Short mmCIF file of C-alpha atoms (C1' of nucleotides) in Angstrom, two decimals:
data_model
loop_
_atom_site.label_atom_id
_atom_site.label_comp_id
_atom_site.label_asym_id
_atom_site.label_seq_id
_atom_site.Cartn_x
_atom_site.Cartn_y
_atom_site.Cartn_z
CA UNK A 1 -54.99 0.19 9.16
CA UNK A 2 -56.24 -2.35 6.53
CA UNK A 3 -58.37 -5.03 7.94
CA UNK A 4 -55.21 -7.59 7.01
CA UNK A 5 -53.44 -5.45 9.65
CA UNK A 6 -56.86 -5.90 12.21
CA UNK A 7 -56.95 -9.65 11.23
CA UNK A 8 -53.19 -9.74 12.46
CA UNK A 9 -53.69 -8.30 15.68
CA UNK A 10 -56.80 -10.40 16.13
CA UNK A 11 -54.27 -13.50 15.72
CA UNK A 12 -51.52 -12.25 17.96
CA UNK A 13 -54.29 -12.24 20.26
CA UNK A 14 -54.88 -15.25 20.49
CA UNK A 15 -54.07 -16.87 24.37
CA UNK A 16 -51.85 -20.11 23.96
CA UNK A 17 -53.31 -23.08 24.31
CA UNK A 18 -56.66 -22.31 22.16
CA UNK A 19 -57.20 -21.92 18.69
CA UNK A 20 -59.93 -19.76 16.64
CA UNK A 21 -61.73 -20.55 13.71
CA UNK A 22 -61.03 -18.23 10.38
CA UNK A 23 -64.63 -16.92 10.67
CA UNK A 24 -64.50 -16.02 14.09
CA UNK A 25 -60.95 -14.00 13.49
CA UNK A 26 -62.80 -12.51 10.63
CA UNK A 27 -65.62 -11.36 12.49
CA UNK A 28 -63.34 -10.14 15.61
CA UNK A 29 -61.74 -8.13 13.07
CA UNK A 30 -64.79 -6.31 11.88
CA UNK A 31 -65.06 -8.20 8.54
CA UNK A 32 -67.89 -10.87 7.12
CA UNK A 33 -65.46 -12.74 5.12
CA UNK A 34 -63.57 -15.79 6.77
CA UNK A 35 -61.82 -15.87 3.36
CA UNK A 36 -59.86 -12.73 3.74
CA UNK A 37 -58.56 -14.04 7.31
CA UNK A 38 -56.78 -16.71 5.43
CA UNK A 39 -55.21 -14.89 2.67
CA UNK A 40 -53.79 -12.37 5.17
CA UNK A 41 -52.27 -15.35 6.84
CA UNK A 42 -51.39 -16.51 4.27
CA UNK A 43 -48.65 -13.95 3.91
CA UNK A 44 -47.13 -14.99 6.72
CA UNK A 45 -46.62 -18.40 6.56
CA UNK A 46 -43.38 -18.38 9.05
CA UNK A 47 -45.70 -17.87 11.53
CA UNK A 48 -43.52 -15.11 13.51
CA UNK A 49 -45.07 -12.24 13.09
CA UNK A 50 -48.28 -14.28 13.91
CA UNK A 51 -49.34 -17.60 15.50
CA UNK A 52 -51.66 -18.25 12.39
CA UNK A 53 -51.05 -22.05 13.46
CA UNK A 54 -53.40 -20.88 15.57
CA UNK A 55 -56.30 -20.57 13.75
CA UNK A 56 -58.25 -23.38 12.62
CA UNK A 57 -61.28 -23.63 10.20
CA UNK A 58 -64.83 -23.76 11.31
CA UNK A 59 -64.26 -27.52 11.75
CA UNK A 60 -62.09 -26.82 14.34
CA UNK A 61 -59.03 -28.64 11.71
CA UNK A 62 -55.95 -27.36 10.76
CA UNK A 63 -56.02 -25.80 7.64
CA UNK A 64 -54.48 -27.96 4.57
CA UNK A 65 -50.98 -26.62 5.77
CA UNK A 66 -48.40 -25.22 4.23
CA UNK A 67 -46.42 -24.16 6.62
CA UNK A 68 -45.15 -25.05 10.43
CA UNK A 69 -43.48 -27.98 8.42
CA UNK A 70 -46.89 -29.38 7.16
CA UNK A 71 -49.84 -30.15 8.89
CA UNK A 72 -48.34 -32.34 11.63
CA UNK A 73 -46.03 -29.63 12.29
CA UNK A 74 -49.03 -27.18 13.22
CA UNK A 75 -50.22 -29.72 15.21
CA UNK A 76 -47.61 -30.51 16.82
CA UNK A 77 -46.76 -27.12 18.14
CA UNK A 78 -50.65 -26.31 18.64
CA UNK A 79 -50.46 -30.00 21.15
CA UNK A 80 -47.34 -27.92 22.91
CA UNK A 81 -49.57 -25.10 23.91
CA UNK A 82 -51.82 -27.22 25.36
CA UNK A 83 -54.86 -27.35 22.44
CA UNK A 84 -56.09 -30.86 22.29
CA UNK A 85 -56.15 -33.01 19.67
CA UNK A 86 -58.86 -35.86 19.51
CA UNK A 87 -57.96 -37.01 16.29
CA UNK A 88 -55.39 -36.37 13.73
CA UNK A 89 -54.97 -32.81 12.35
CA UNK A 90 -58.63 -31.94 14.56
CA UNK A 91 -58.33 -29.82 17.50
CA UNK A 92 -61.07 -30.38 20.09
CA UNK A 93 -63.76 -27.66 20.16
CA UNK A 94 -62.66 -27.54 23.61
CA UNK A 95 -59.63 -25.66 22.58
CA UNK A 96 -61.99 -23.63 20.50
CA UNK A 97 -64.16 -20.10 21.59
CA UNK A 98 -62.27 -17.21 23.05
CA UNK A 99 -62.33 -14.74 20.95
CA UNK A 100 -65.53 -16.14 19.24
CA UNK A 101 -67.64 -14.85 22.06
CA UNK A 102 -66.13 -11.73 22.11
CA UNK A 103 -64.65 -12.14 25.39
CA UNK A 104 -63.67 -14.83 27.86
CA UNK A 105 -66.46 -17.36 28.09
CA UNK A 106 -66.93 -19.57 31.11
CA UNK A 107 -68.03 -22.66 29.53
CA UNK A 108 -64.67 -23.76 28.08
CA UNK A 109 -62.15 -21.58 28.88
CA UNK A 110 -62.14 -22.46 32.49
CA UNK A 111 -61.97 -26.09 31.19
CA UNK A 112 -58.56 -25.29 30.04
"C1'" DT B 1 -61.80 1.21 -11.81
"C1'" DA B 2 -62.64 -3.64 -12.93
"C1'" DT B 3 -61.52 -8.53 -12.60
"C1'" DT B 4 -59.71 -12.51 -10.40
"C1'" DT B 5 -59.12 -15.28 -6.66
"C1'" DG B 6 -58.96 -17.44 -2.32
"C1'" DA B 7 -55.30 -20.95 4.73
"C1'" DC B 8 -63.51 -20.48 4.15
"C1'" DG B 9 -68.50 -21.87 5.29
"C1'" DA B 10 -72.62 -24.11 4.80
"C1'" DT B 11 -75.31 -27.29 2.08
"C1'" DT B 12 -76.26 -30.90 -0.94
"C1'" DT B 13 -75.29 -35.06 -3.63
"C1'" DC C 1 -68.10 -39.89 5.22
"C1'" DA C 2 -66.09 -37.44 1.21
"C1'" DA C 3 -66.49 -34.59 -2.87
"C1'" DA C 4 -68.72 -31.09 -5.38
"C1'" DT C 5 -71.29 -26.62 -5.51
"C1'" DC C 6 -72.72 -22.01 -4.46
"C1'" DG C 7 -72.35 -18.07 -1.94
"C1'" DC C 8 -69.86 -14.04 0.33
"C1'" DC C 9 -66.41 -10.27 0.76
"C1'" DA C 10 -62.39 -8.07 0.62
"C1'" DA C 11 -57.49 -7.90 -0.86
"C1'" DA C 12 -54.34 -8.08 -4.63
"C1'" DT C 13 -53.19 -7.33 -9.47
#
DNA sequence: TATTTGACGATTT
DNA sequence: CAAATCGCCAAAT
């Protein structure tokens, strides 16, 4: 099991309606490098082995797309699942934490 | 085995 | 507020 592999479970992980930032994944996985998170999903670009449309950089924003039909198109589906979007290609830190606290935290989540 | 590179992160200019 | 810079770490070649 390469960490790629861990980084992809991490991912699938992910509950719908909230995002996670690369470093987060990266450190869920067991790895220090946020870097490596997005090369891995990088591979996958479809997004159907893994919903790496939802995973957002530290700035809680949409990375500079390539996929999901561009960045609009990430959005787009990531505003389906319920993450909110103050403004344009930024998902509100609301949608944020999950997996970051290892664990369900109370403060957001429940916001949902 | 060594080198390159990168969907990042934090900081500084 | 945006762009440039440096740092980190592991995967890919």
């Amino acid at each position: 099991m390469t960490v790629t592999q861990r980084i992809y479970a991490v991912v699938a992980r992910i509950p719908r309606g909230r995002v996670a930032t690369y470093g987060d994944v990266a450190r869920r996985a067991g790895i220090r490098s946020p870097r490596v998170v997005g090369n891995a999903l990088h591979k996958n670009t479809d997004g159907k082995a893994v919903p790496c449309h939802r995973v957002v950089n530290a700035q809680g924003r949409v990375a500079p797309a390539f996929a999901f039909g561009g960045p609009k198109g990430q959005e787009a589906l990531l505003r389906k699942e319920g993450v909110i979007f103050t403004r344009p290609g930024t998902a509100t830190r609301l949608a944020l934490v999950d997996l970051a606290h290892s664990g369900s935290r109370s403060t957001i989540s429940s916001n949902l």
